[in-house]
């Protein structure tokens, strides 16, 4: 057992940040100076119909060819990265094709647990206004609808597999700017929220879900959706002077300065994540491993390197797995005109996940 020392000053800091719903739940833990990590046993999902393909022994990776759709020429959103992520993983022999799991599109019922029925209906049928479409960054099309349905289904499946095997990764996901009644910032359906709601409500007692969002932009939609939900904890480390201008209140927001580099960024994550894991004690973790904190990202404003991102992902995934908590990863944001370089960067989280999978003997 490895002790994690939490100072009285740090406890006071957290107590000031957390809303009362969490302070009440964690009141006894806030007074503890020393929190001890435990070696938990895996809790396998007994209700799942998912079966691993025979011969597949490594990290399950969720992917669908319909993660992409056509966009106008020179559109800023790097749609073509999604198939390239899988191609790099296969080409570099990080995974084999037997490890690839194909999701179904998310159901309208699952979407309506998070989004309003009116928004879901308007989005699927193309009745959103031009103003609403402008806010998302996309002009409505059947292709964009299908892409979002499969992407959200992919995050649902990754979480389901993680509940069985401890760890799974999608090659898409992380659309954390979508709110219950509107989309924003290239996010039309909030896949993280849909997955959290699905796997929280599908068990008795309800599972506790931790969403670790390390995309450079705050997950404002996710924070808003679960603002009054004690069973979901939202933890965001993001660049304060970046989109969205108007932030929401996550359960724990860590706003960092422009230009922060590897060492300080990793120290920030390592300072806060253990406390959250030991205090909230989630049953499942959803991890948004956005690569837009990278120094070359067009929308990032931070200074991380490829190695910094790898160390970040290794730390987060291993910190969760060694506590016996299932974790599903999504790739989050990343923006570059060089699609090959960007797609390769998005595979960092899968490479880290494979390393943890092998090290921990999953």
XYZ file of C-alpha atoms in Angstrom:
362
model
C 0.000 0.000 0.000
C 1.353 3.401 -0.994
C 0.430 6.368 1.213
C -0.722 9.602 -0.358
C -0.138 12.583 1.904
C -2.769 15.307 1.813
C -1.934 18.449 3.770
C -4.413 20.406 5.875
C -3.932 23.338 3.491
C -4.774 21.162 0.511
C -7.873 19.798 2.251
C -9.042 23.346 2.925
C -8.403 24.209 -0.716
C -10.561 21.328 -1.955
C -13.276 22.068 0.562
C -13.474 25.624 -0.750
C -13.722 24.448 -4.367
C -16.220 21.620 -3.993
C -19.916 22.253 -3.962
C -21.820 21.191 -0.850
C -23.068 17.960 -2.434
C -19.522 16.598 -2.360
C -18.312 18.189 0.844
C -21.162 16.478 2.681
C -20.326 13.095 1.183
C -16.577 13.469 1.756
C -16.688 15.262 5.115
C -14.782 12.533 6.967
C -12.197 12.194 4.217
C -11.509 15.916 4.173
C -10.195 15.645 7.725
C -7.762 12.847 6.964
C -4.101 13.688 6.494
C -3.156 10.342 5.050
C -5.159 8.458 2.467
C -4.117 4.899 1.723
C -4.509 3.233 -1.643
C -6.115 -0.189 -1.664
C -5.695 -3.108 -4.027
C -9.226 -3.755 -5.216
C -10.403 -6.768 -7.197
C -12.044 -6.265 -10.560
C -15.823 -6.186 -10.546
C -16.961 -7.802 -13.780
C -20.140 -6.579 -15.447
C -22.686 -9.374 -15.210
C -25.360 -7.729 -17.325
C -23.283 -7.084 -20.436
C -23.868 -8.939 -23.684
C -20.464 -7.978 -25.055
C -18.095 -10.853 -25.807
C -14.403 -10.531 -26.656
C -13.457 -12.035 -30.012
C -11.663 -15.329 -29.702
C -7.903 -14.854 -29.866
C -8.034 -11.199 -28.855
C -5.794 -10.810 -25.813
C -4.714 -7.174 -25.840
C -6.258 -3.779 -25.245
C -9.766 -3.538 -26.753
C -9.954 -0.583 -29.156
C -13.353 0.678 -30.297
C -13.568 2.030 -33.840
C -16.074 2.461 -36.651
C -15.529 3.591 -40.225
C -18.551 5.875 -39.768
C -16.713 8.043 -37.260
C -16.134 10.315 -40.275
C -18.315 12.269 -42.678
C -17.795 14.756 -45.502
C -17.121 18.392 -44.621
C -16.687 21.467 -46.829
C -13.134 21.987 -48.181
C -10.729 23.646 -45.714
C -13.048 23.121 -42.755
C -11.073 23.587 -39.540
C -12.290 20.423 -37.862
C -9.801 17.613 -38.700
C -12.372 14.966 -39.617
C -9.905 12.781 -41.518
C -7.899 12.008 -38.370
C -10.208 9.264 -37.095
C -9.426 6.466 -39.598
C -5.760 7.444 -39.515
C -5.634 6.882 -35.747
C -6.619 3.244 -36.251
C -4.330 2.879 -39.255
C -1.295 4.039 -37.264
C -2.115 1.662 -34.420
C -2.297 -1.263 -36.841
C 0.672 -0.191 -38.954
C 2.921 0.253 -35.911
C 1.709 -3.104 -34.532
C 0.438 -1.502 -31.340
C -2.734 -3.582 -31.767
C -4.038 -6.233 -34.150
C -7.326 -6.197 -36.038
C -8.682 -8.814 -33.600
C -8.620 -6.173 -30.871
C -10.860 -3.780 -32.814
C -14.440 -3.646 -31.546
C -17.203 -2.162 -33.704
C -19.923 -0.132 -31.964
C -23.581 0.284 -32.787
C -25.063 3.780 -33.125
C -26.367 5.155 -29.838
C -30.117 4.923 -29.345
C -32.378 7.948 -29.184
C -33.525 6.734 -25.767
C -29.968 6.880 -24.402
C -29.475 10.372 -25.839
C -32.640 11.644 -24.182
C -31.328 10.687 -20.760
C -28.900 13.594 -21.187
C -30.251 15.817 -23.971
C -33.752 17.238 -24.270
C -36.158 15.337 -26.501
C -36.676 18.457 -28.602
C -32.960 18.902 -29.245
C -32.428 15.234 -30.106
C -35.379 15.252 -32.497
C -34.312 18.492 -34.177
C -30.723 17.333 -34.515
C -31.577 13.966 -36.014
C -34.169 15.356 -38.445
C -32.246 18.460 -39.477
C -34.524 21.043 -37.898
C -31.814 22.971 -36.053
C -31.621 26.634 -37.039
C -28.711 28.273 -38.852
C -27.824 30.088 -35.644
C -27.701 26.802 -33.751
C -25.596 25.226 -36.465
C -23.170 28.150 -36.464
C -22.646 27.678 -32.739
C -21.534 24.092 -33.322
C -19.186 24.878 -36.196
C -20.961 22.421 -38.502
C -23.642 22.752 -41.153
C -26.232 20.036 -40.565
C -26.105 16.937 -42.763
C -27.199 13.321 -42.526
C -23.539 12.421 -42.487
C -22.806 14.488 -39.391
C -25.781 12.891 -37.617
C -24.609 9.359 -38.401
C -21.050 10.213 -37.375
C -22.159 11.528 -33.982
C -24.453 8.551 -33.334
C -21.619 6.089 -33.982
C -19.063 8.138 -32.055
C -21.321 8.254 -28.999
C -22.060 4.561 -29.411
C -18.303 3.996 -29.441
C -17.843 5.696 -26.089
C -20.728 3.663 -24.661
C -19.126 0.449 -25.890
C -15.672 1.422 -24.585
C -17.170 1.951 -21.128
C -19.032 -1.367 -21.332
C -15.867 -3.253 -22.265
C -13.908 -1.467 -19.542
C -16.438 -2.705 -16.993
C -15.620 -6.255 -18.102
C -11.901 -6.080 -18.769
C -10.693 -3.094 -16.792
C -9.554 -0.899 -19.689
C -10.709 0.005 -23.194
C -10.059 2.851 -25.635
C -12.038 4.469 -28.420
C -10.486 6.125 -31.462
C -12.913 9.054 -31.156
C -15.056 10.763 -28.503
C -14.694 13.585 -26.038
C -17.452 15.929 -27.278
C -17.680 17.741 -23.961
C -19.043 21.135 -25.130
C -22.520 19.799 -25.949
C -25.237 20.932 -23.506
C -28.655 19.338 -22.930
C -30.446 21.558 -25.449
C -27.715 22.700 -27.850
C -24.336 21.846 -29.317
C -21.236 24.033 -29.327
C -17.560 24.018 -30.248
C -17.630 21.079 -32.713
C -19.629 19.038 -30.177
C -23.175 17.995 -31.061
C -23.879 15.125 -28.651
C -22.118 14.802 -25.313
C -20.775 11.260 -25.548
C -19.099 11.376 -22.130
C -22.330 12.426 -20.441
C -24.395 9.821 -22.304
C -21.966 7.061 -21.309
C -21.805 8.249 -17.704
C -25.586 8.387 -17.416
C -26.014 4.978 -19.072
C -23.578 3.130 -16.832
C -24.602 4.984 -13.695
C -28.277 4.112 -14.090
C -27.810 0.526 -15.278
C -26.749 -0.851 -11.896
C -28.164 -1.025 -8.379
C -26.884 0.647 -6.393
C -25.970 3.221 -9.015
C -22.353 3.327 -10.097
C -20.291 6.391 -9.274
C -18.661 7.871 -12.371
C -15.550 10.048 -12.487
C -14.925 12.056 -15.656
C -11.274 13.106 -15.948
C -11.104 15.782 -18.642
C -7.570 16.806 -19.655
C -8.535 18.409 -22.945
C -7.085 21.931 -23.107
C -10.634 23.346 -23.155
C -12.916 23.050 -20.149
C -15.662 20.439 -20.526
C -18.355 23.019 -19.909
C -21.243 20.968 -21.272
C -20.363 17.964 -19.134
C -19.940 20.138 -16.028
C -23.348 21.734 -16.575
C -25.133 18.445 -17.210
C -23.920 16.895 -13.940
C -23.900 20.040 -11.794
C -26.533 18.577 -9.439
C -25.719 14.876 -9.840
C -23.893 13.499 -6.765
C -23.111 10.230 -8.556
C -20.894 11.890 -11.178
C -17.710 13.816 -10.400
C -16.298 16.106 -13.112
C -12.570 16.914 -12.893
C -11.124 19.304 -15.474
C -7.576 20.605 -16.011
C -7.693 23.244 -18.737
C -6.134 26.455 -20.019
C -8.011 29.273 -18.311
C -7.592 31.777 -21.145
C -9.083 29.591 -23.842
C -12.469 28.466 -25.166
C -15.090 28.546 -23.747
C -14.971 32.156 -22.599
C -17.767 31.548 -20.096
C -16.780 28.541 -18.009
C -19.147 26.287 -16.067
C -18.379 24.923 -12.608
C -16.998 21.409 -12.594
C -16.719 19.552 -9.312
C -13.000 20.341 -9.488
C -11.637 22.862 -12.003
C -7.891 23.434 -12.297
C -7.286 26.450 -14.513
C -3.695 26.658 -15.766
C -1.748 29.452 -17.448
C -0.873 29.741 -21.119
C 2.456 28.218 -22.092
C 2.660 25.676 -19.258
C 5.137 22.931 -20.148
C 5.503 19.232 -19.355
C 6.927 19.305 -15.834
C 4.522 21.808 -14.321
C 1.540 20.279 -16.120
C 2.350 16.763 -14.908
C 2.902 18.052 -11.388
C -0.552 19.633 -11.530
C -2.253 16.397 -12.552
C -0.264 14.344 -10.044
C -1.176 16.767 -7.266
C -4.938 16.504 -7.694
C -5.890 13.165 -9.279
C -4.981 10.868 -6.347
C -7.102 12.927 -3.969
C -10.086 12.784 -6.293
C -9.755 9.023 -6.763
C -9.423 8.300 -3.052
C -12.121 10.743 -1.972
C -14.824 10.054 -4.531
C -13.921 6.357 -5.020
C -15.521 5.958 -8.454
C -16.743 2.678 -9.886
C -15.845 3.747 -13.436
C -13.581 6.443 -14.914
C -14.089 8.105 -18.294
C -10.879 9.770 -19.465
C -10.779 12.522 -22.099
C -7.169 12.476 -23.303
C -7.267 15.519 -25.569
C -3.949 16.254 -27.298
C -4.641 19.958 -27.720
C -2.390 20.842 -24.740
C 0.452 20.082 -27.199
C 2.771 22.981 -28.048
C 2.069 22.596 -31.773
C -1.720 22.504 -31.471
C -3.438 25.314 -33.358
C -5.994 25.951 -30.593
C -4.098 24.852 -27.497
C -1.959 27.664 -26.004
C 0.025 25.232 -23.827
C 3.534 23.829 -24.226
C 3.383 20.048 -23.825
C 5.495 17.706 -25.939
C 4.662 14.240 -27.246
C 6.603 12.778 -24.324
C 4.684 14.977 -21.903
C 1.371 13.720 -23.268
C 2.584 10.126 -23.032
C 3.672 10.564 -19.418
C 0.329 12.240 -18.630
C -1.690 9.386 -20.139
C 0.495 6.725 -18.518
C 0.064 8.355 -15.142
C -3.717 8.762 -15.365
C -4.452 5.300 -16.723
C -2.090 3.519 -14.348
C -3.309 5.487 -11.332
C -6.844 4.267 -12.081
C -6.036 0.687 -13.109
C -3.821 -0.081 -10.110
C -6.717 0.858 -7.843
C -8.903 -1.743 -9.551
C -11.165 0.835 -11.194
C -12.314 0.288 -14.811
C -11.359 3.101 -17.195
C -12.448 3.948 -20.744
C -10.479 6.487 -22.775
C -11.505 8.814 -25.607
C -9.191 10.919 -27.756
C -10.658 14.389 -27.167
C -9.561 17.481 -29.066
C -6.572 18.085 -31.287
C -6.126 20.555 -34.146
C -3.528 20.659 -36.885
C -3.436 21.041 -40.663
C -0.989 18.135 -40.707
C -3.516 15.327 -40.306
C -0.944 12.532 -40.211
C 1.020 14.192 -37.430
C -2.183 14.899 -35.511
C -3.535 11.367 -35.882
C -0.233 9.916 -34.734
C -0.351 12.202 -31.694
C -3.840 10.931 -30.865
C -2.459 7.372 -30.684
C -0.374 8.345 -27.659
C -3.221 7.455 -25.298
C -3.616 4.026 -26.911
C 0.132 3.377 -26.679
C 0.054 4.340 -23.011
C -3.015 2.148 -22.434
C -1.298 -0.835 -24.078
C 1.737 -0.329 -21.838
C -0.435 -0.257 -18.708
C -2.420 -3.256 -19.965
C 0.776 -5.272 -20.318
C 2.405 -4.010 -17.126
C -0.635 -4.669 -14.980
C -1.394 -8.018 -16.603
C -4.963 -7.275 -17.671
